[in-house]
mmCIF file of C-alpha atoms and ligand atoms in Angstrom:
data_model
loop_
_atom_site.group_PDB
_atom_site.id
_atom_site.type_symbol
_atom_site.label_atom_id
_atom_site.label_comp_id
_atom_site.label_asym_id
_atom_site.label_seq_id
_atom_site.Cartn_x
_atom_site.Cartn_y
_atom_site.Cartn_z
ATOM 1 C CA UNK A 1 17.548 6.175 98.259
ATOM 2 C CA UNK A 2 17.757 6.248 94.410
ATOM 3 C CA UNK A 3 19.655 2.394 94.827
ATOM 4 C CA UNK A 4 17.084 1.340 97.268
ATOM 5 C CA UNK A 5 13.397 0.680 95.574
ATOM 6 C CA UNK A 6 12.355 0.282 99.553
ATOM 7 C CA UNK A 7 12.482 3.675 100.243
ATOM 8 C CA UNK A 8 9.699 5.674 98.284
ATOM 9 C CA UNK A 9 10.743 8.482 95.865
ATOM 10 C CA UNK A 10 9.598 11.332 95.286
ATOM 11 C CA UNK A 11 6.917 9.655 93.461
ATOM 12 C CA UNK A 12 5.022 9.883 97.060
ATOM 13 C CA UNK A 13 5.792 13.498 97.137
ATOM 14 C CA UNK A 14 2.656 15.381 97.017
ATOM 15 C CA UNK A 15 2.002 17.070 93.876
ATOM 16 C CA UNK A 16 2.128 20.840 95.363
ATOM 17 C CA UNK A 17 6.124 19.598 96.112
ATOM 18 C CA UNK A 18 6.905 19.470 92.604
ATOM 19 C CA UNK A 19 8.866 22.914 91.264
ATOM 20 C CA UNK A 20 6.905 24.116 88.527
ATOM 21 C CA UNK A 21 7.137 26.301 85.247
ATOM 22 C CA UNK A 22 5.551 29.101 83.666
ATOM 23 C CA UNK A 23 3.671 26.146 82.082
ATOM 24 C CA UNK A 24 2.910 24.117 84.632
ATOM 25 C CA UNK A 25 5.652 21.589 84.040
ATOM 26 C CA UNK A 26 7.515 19.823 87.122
ATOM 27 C CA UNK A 27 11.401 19.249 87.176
ATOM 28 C CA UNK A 28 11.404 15.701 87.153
ATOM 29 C CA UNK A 29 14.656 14.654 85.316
ATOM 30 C CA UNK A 30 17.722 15.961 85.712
ATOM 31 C CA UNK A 31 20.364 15.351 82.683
ATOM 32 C CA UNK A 32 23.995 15.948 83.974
ATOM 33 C CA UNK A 33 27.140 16.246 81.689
ATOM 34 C CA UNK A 34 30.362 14.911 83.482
ATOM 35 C CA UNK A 35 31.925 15.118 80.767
ATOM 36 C CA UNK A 36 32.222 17.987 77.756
ATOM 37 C CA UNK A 37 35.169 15.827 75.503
ATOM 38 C CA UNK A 38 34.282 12.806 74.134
ATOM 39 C CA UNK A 39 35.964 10.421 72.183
ATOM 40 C CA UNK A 40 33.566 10.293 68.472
ATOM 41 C CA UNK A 41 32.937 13.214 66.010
ATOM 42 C CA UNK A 42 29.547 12.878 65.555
ATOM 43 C CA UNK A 43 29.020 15.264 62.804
ATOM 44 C CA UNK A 44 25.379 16.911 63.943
ATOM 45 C CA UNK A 45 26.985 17.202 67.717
ATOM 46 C CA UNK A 46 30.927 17.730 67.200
ATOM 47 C CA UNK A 47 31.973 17.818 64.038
ATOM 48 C CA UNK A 48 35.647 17.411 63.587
ATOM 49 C CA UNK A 49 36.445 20.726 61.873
ATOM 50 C CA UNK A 50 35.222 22.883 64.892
ATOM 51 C CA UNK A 51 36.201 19.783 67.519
ATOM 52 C CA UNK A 52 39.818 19.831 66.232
ATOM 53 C CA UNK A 53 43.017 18.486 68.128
ATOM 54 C CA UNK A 54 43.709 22.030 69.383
ATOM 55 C CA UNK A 55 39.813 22.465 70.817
ATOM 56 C CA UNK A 56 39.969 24.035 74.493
ATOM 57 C CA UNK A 57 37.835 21.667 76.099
ATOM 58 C CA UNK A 58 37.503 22.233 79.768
ATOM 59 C CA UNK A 59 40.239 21.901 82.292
ATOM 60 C CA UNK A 60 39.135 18.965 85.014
ATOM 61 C CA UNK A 61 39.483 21.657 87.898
ATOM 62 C CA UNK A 62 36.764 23.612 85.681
ATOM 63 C CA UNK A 63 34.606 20.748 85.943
ATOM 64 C CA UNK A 64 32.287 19.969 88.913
ATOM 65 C CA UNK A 65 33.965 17.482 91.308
ATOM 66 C CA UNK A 66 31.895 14.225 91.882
ATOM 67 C CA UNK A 67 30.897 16.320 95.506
ATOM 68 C CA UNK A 68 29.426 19.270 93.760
ATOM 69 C CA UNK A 69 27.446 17.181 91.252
ATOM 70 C CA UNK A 70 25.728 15.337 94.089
ATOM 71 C CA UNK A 71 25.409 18.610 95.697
ATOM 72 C CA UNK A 72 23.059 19.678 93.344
ATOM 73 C CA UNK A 73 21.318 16.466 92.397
ATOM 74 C CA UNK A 74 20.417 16.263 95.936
ATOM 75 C CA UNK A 75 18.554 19.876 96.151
ATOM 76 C CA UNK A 76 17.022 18.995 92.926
ATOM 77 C CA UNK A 77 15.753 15.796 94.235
ATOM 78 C CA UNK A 78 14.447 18.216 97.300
ATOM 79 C CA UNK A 79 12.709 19.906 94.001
ATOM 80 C CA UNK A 80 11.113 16.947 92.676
ATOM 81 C CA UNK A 81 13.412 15.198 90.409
ATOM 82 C CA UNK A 82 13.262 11.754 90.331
ATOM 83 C CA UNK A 83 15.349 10.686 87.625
ATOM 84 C CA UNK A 84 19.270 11.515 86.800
ATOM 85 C CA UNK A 85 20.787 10.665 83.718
ATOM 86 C CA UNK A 86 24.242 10.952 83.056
ATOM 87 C CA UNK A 87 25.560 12.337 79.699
ATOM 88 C CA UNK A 88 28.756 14.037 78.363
ATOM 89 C CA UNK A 89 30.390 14.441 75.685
ATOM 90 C CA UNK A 90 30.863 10.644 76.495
ATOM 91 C CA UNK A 91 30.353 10.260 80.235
ATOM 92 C CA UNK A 92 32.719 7.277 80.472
ATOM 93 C CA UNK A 93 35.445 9.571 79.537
ATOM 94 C CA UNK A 94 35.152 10.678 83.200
ATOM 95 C CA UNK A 95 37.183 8.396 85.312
ATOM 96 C CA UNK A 96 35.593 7.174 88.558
ATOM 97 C CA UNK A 97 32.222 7.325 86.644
ATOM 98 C CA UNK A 98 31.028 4.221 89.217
ATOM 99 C CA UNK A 99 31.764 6.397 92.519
ATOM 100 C CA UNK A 100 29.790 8.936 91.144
ATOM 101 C CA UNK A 101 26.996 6.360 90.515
ATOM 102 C CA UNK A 102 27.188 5.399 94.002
ATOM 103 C CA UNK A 103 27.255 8.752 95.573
ATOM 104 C CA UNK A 104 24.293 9.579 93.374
ATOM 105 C CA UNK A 105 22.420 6.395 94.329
ATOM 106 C CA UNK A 106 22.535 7.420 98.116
ATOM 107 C CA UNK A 107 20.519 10.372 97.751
ATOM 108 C CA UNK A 108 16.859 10.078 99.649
ATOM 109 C CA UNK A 109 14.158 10.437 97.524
ATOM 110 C CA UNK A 110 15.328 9.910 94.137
ATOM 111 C CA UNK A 111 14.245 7.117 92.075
ATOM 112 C CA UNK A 112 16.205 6.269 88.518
ATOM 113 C CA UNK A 113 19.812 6.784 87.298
ATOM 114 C CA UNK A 114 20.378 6.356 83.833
ATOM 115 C CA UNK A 115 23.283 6.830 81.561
ATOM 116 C CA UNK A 116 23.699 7.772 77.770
ATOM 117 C CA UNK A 117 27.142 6.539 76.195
ATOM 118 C CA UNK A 118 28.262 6.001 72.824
ATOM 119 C CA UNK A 119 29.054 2.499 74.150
ATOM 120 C CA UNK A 120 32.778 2.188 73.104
ATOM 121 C CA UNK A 121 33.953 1.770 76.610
ATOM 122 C CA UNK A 122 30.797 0.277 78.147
ATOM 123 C CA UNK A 123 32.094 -3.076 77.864
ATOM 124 C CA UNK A 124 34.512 -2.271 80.532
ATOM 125 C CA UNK A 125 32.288 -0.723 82.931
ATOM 126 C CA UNK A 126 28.731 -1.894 83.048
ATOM 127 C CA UNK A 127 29.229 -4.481 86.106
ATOM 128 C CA UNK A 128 30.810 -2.081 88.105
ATOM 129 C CA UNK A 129 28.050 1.050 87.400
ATOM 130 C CA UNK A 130 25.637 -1.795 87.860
ATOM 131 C CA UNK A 131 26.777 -2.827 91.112
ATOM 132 C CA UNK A 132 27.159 0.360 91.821
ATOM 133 C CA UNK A 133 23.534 1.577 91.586
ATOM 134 C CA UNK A 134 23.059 2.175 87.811
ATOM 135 C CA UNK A 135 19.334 1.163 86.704
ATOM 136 C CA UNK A 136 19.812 0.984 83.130
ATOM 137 C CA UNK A 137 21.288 2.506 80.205
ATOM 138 C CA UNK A 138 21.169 3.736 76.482
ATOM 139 C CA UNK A 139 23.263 3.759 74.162
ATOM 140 C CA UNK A 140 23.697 6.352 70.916
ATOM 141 C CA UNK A 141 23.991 3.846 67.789
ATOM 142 C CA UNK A 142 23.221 5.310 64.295
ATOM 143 C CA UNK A 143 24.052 2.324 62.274
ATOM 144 C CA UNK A 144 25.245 -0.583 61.721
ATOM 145 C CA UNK A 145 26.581 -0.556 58.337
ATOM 146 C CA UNK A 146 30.935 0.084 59.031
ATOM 147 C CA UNK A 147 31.021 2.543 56.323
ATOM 148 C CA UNK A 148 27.811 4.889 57.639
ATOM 149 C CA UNK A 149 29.052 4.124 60.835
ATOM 150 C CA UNK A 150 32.703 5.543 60.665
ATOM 151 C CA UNK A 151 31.090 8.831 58.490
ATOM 152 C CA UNK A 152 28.697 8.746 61.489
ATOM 153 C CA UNK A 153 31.315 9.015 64.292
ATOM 154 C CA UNK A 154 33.331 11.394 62.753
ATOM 155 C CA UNK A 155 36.126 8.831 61.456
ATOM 156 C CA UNK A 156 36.350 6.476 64.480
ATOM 157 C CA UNK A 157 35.785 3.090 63.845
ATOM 158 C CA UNK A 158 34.632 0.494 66.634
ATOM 159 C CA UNK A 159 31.185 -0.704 65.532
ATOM 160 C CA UNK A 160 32.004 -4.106 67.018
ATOM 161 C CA UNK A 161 32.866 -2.545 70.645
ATOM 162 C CA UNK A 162 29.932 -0.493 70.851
ATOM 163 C CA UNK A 163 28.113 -4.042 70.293
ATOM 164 C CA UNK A 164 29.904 -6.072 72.927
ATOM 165 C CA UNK A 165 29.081 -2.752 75.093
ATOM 166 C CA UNK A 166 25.249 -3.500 74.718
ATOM 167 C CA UNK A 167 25.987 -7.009 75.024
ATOM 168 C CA UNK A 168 27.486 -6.390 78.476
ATOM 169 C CA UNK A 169 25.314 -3.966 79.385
ATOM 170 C CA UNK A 170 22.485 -6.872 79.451
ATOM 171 C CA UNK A 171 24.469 -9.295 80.790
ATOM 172 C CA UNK A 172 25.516 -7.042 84.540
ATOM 173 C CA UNK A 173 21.542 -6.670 84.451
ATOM 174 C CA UNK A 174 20.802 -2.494 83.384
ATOM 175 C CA UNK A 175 17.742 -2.594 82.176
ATOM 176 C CA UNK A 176 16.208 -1.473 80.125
ATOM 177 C CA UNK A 177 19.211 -1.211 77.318
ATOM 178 C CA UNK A 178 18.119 1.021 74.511
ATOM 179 C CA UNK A 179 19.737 2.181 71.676
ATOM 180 C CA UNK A 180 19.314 5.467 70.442
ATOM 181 C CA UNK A 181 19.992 6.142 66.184
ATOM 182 C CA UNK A 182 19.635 9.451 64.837
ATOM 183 C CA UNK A 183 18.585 9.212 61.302
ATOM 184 C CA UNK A 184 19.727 11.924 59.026
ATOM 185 C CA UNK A 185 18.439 11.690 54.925
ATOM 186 C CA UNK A 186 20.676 10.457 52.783
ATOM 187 C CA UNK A 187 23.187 9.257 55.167
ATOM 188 C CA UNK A 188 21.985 6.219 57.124
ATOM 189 C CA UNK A 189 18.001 6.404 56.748
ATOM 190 C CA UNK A 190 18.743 3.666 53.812
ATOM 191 C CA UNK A 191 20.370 1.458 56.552
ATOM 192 C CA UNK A 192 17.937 1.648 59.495
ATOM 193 C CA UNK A 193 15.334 -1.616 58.726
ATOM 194 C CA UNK A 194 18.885 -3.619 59.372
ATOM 195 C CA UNK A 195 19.724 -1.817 62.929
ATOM 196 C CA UNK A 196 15.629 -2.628 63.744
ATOM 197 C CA UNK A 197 15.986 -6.107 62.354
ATOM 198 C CA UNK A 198 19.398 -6.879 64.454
ATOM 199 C CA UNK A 199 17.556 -5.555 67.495
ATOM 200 C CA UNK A 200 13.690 -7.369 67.061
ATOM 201 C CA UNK A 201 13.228 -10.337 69.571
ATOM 202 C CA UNK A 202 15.841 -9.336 71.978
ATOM 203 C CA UNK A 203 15.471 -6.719 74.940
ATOM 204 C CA UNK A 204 17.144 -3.845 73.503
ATOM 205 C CA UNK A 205 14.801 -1.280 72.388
ATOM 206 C CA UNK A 206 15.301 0.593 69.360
ATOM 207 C CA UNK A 207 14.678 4.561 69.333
ATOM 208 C CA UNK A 208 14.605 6.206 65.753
ATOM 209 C CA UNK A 209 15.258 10.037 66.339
ATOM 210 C CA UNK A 210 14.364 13.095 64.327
ATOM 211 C CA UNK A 211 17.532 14.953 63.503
ATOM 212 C CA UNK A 212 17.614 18.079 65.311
ATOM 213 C CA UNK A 213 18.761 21.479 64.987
ATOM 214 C CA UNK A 214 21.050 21.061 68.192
ATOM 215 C CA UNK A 215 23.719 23.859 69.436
ATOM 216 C CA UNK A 216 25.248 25.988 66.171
ATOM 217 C CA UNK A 217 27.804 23.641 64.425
ATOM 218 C CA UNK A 218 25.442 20.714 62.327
ATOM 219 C CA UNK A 219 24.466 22.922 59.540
ATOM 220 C CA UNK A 220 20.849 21.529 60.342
ATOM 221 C CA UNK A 221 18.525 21.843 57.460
ATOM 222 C CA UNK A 222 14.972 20.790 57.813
ATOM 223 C CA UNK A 223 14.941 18.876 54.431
ATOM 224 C CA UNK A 224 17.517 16.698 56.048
ATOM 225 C CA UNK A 225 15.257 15.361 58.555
ATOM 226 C CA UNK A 226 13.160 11.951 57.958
ATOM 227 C CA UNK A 227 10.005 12.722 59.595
ATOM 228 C CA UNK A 228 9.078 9.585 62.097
ATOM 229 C CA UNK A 229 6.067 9.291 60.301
ATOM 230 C CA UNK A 230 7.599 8.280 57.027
ATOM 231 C CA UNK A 231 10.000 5.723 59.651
ATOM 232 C CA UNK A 232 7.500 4.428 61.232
ATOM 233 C CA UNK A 233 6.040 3.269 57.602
ATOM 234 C CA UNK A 234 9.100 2.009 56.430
ATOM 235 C CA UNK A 235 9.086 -0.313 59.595
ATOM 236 C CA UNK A 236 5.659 -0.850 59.401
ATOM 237 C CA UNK A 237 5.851 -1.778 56.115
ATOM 238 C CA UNK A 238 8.569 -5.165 57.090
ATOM 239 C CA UNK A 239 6.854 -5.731 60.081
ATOM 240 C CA UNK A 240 2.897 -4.996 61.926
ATOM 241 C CA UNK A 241 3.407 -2.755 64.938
ATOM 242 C CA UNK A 242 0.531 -1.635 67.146
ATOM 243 C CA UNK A 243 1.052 1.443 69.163
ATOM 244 C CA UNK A 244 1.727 0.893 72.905
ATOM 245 C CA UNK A 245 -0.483 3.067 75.305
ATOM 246 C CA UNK A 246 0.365 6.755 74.962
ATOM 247 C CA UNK A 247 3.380 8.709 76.270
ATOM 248 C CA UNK A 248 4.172 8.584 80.175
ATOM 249 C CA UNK A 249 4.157 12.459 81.056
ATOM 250 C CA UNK A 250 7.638 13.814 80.513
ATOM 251 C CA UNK A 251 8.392 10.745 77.920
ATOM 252 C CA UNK A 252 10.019 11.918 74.709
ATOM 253 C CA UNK A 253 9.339 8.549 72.797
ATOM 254 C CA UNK A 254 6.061 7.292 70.796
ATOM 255 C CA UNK A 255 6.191 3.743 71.350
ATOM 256 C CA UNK A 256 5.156 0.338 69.653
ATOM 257 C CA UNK A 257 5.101 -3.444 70.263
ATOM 258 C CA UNK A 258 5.895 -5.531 67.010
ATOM 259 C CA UNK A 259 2.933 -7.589 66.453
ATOM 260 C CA UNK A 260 4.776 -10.536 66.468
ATOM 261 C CA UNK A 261 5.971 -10.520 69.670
ATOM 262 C CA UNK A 262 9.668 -9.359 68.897
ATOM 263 C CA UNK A 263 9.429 -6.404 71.444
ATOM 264 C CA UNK A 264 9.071 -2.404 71.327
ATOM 265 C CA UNK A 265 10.683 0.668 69.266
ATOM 266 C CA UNK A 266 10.359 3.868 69.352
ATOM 267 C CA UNK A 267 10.151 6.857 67.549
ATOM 268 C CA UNK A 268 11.174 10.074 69.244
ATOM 269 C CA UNK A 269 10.209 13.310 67.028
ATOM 270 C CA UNK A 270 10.930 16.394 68.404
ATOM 271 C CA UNK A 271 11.246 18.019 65.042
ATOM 272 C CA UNK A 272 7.841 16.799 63.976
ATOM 273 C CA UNK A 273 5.718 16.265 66.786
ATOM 274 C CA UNK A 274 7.430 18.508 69.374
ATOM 275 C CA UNK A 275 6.852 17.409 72.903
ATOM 276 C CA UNK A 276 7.558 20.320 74.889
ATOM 277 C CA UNK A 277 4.140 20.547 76.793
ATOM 278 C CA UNK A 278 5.133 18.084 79.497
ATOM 279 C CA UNK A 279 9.151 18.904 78.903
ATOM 280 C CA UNK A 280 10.338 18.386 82.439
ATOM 281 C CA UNK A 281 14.074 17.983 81.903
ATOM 282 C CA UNK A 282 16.395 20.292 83.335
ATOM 283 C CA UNK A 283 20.351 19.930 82.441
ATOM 284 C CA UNK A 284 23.189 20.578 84.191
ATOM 285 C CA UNK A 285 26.344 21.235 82.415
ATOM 286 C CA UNK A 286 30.036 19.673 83.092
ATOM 287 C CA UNK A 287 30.888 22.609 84.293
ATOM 288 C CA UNK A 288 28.107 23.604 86.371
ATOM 289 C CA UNK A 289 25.608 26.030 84.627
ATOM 290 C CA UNK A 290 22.088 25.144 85.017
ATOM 291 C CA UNK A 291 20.116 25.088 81.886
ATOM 292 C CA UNK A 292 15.938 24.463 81.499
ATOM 293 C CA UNK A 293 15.980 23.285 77.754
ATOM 294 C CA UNK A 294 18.372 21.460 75.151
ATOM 295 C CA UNK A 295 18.347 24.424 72.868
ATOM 296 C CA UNK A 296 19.078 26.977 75.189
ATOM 297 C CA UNK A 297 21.568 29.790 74.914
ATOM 298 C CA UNK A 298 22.582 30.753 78.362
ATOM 299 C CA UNK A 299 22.380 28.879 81.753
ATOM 300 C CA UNK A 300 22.663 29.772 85.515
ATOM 301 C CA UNK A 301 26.213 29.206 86.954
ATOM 302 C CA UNK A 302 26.390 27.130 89.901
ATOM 303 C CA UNK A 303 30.023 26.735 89.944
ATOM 304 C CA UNK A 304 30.924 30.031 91.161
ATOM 305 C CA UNK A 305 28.318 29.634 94.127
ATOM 306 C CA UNK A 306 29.254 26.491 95.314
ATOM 307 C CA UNK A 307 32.714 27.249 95.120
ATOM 308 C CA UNK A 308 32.202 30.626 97.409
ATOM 309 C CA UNK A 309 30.497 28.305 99.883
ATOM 310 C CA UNK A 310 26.760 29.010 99.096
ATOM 311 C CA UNK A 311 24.261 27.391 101.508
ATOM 312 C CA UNK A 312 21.966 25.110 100.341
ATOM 313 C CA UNK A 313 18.997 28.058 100.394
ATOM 314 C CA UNK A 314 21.226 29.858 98.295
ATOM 315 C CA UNK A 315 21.419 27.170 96.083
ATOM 316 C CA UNK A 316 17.965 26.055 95.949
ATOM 317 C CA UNK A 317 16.877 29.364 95.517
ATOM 318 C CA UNK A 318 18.740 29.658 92.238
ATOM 319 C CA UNK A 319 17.297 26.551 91.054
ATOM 320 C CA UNK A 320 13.630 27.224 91.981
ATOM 321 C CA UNK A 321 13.941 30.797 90.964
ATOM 322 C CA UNK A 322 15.303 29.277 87.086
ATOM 323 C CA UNK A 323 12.700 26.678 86.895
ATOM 324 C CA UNK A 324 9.730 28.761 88.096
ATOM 325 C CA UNK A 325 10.394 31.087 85.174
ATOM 326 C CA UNK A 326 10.837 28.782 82.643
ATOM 327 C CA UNK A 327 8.679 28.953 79.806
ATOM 328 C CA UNK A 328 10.884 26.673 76.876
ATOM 329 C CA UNK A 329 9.312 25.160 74.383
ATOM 330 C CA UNK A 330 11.974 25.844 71.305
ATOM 331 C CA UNK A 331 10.566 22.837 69.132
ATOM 332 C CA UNK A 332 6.858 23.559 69.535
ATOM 333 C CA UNK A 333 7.595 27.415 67.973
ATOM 334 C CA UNK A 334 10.156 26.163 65.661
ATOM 335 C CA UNK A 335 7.648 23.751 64.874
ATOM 336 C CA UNK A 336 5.093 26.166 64.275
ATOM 337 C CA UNK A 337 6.990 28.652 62.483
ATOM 338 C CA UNK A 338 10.478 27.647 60.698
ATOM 339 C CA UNK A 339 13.573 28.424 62.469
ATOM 340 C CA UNK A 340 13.472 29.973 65.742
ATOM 341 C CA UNK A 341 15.737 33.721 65.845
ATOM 342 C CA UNK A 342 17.753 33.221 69.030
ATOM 343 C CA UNK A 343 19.537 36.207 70.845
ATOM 344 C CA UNK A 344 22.748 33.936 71.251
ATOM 345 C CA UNK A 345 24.384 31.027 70.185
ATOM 346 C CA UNK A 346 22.454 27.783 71.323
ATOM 347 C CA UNK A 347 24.235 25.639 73.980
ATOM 348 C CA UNK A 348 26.386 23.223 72.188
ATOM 349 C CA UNK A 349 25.589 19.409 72.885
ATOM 350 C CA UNK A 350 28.448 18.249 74.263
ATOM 351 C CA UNK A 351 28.442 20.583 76.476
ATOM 352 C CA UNK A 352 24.907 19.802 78.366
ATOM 353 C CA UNK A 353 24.210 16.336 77.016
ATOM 354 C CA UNK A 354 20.955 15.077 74.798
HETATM 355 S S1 SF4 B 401 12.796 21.927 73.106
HETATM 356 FE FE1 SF4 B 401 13.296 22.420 75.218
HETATM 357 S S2 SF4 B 401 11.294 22.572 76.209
HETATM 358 FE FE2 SF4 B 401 10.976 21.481 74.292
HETATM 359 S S3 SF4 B 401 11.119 19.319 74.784
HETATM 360 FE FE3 SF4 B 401 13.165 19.974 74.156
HETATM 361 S S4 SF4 B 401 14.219 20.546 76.054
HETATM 362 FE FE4 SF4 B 401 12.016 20.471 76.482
#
């Protein structure tokens, strides 16, 4: 059980039990969106002018109940995944997050359950996920300068909640507690050496991510982007860091230890130093398409199947059949040639979660 480290995950499952890609690649994570509002602008994921008061965000009957999304984090365990993270929009949005988190934490054979939040209402609610089975947690934090911070989040304010958030994250016990900061050029690259600094000696680990080219609405240009590389420098520069052993398979971060002791950060580049050759996320959307990579355009719909009383073969078969045939790898061929031309729109963010 995903709550219980007694019972053995998947991890014991024997290799040939893993789904795999085109590519080889397993499904071991599964990222699911509960959520598709959220309650920041984040200019590169919902900008404000698109994201407007009078946006049609989902209706809650469109979204999958708390039943369904179990549903098909259970067959997906059955498939190999071993890790759930839930996303949104802002997943604390949903209300009864923690009885999902316990539902999800009684499925045999599943190992991790995770949870990205912008950290504004995680104050409230980290006992309770805790106790209800929640292993640890990050949160997105791009800054901690108020000014950058408000342009950053689309006009909301809050800096100071998203801290006690992290703060009570660690205290109910998730761990680890990481914090996530996309850094964009010339908006808050000049301020990330004081988000490291605030973070060095304690046990929240610092990610620096490579702004992407997510869904259609960021106006992404790749001169905007501060390569990790010229981070890592920066930080290097203030402070010795020696590189921890290499990536886990499926890990998106490089990581490093500060030489003096005052923990890890990371540097996540998908831009740069795409990492789609052990990719083995698949994402499952708030309302219930199946998707095989963040910069996808279309997914499989689950919804309508689960709703018209598919069996579980049914089901499974639509998720085996999608990941079999996989062959993403969007940032290795933007990486190797500019700008990828997609058929359709890419999936927007909030919609399937980082
Ligand atoms: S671009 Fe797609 S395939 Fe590559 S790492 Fe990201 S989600 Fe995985």
């Amino acid at each position: 059980m995903l709550g219980n480290p007694e019972k053995p995950g998947p991890a014991s499952l024997p290799d040939r039990a893993f789904t795999r890609d085109r590519l080889g690649r397993p499904m071991r994570d599964l990222r699911i969106s509960v959520m598709d509002r959220c309650n920041f602008r984040c200019p590169y994921c919902m900008p404000r002018e698109t994201f407007h008061e009078r946006y049609r965000f989902l209706k809650a009957s469109q979204r999958l109940s708390f039943e369904e999304i179990t549903r098909v984090a259970r067959l997906c365990v059955g498939l190999g995944v071993r890790k759930l993270r839930l996303t949104g929009g802002e997943p604390l949005l949903r209300s009864g997050l923690a009885e999902l988190v316990a539902e999800l934490s009684m499925i045999e054979g599943g190992e991790d359950i995770a949870l990205t939040t912008n950290g504004i209402l995680l104050a409230q609610h980290a006992a309770e996920l805790k106790g209800n089975g929640l292993h640890r947690v990050t949160v997105s934090l791009d800054t901690l300068d108020e000014a950058v911070f408000e342009r950053m989040s689309g006009g909301y304010g809050g800096l100071h909640q998203v801290l006690e958030g992290i703060t009570a994250a660690l205290e109910a016990g998730l761990s680890p507690v990481k914090v996530n900061a996309v850094v964009k050029r010339g908006v808050n690259d000049h301020t990330v050496l004081s988000l490291v600094e605030r973070f060095r000696g304690t046990p929240v680990i610092v990610r620096l991510i490579e702004y992407m080219d997510v869904g259609t609405r960021n106006s992404w240009k790749p001169e905007d982007v501060v390569p990790s590389a010229e981070l890592l420098r920066r930080v290097r520069e203030r402070w010795p860091l020696t590189p921890t052993a290499g990536r886990t398979q499926g890990e998106v971060a490089e990581r490093y230890v500060f030489d003096d002791g005052a923990g890890e950060i990371g540097f996540i580049s998908s831009v740069t130093a795409p990492f789609c050759g052990d990719c083995s996320r698949a994402r499952l959307s708030s309302d219930g398409a199946f998707y095989t990579c963040l910069f996808a355009s279309q997914g499989t719909d689950l919804r309508s199947p689960l709703r018209a009383g598919a069996s579980d073969n049914d089901l499974l078969a639509l998720l085996r059949g999608d990941w079999s045939r996989r062959v993403d790898r969007y940032s290795e061929l933007r990486d190797a040639g500019g700008v990828v031309e997609h058929p359709l729109p890419k999936v927007e963010m909030n919609y399937i979660g980082g």
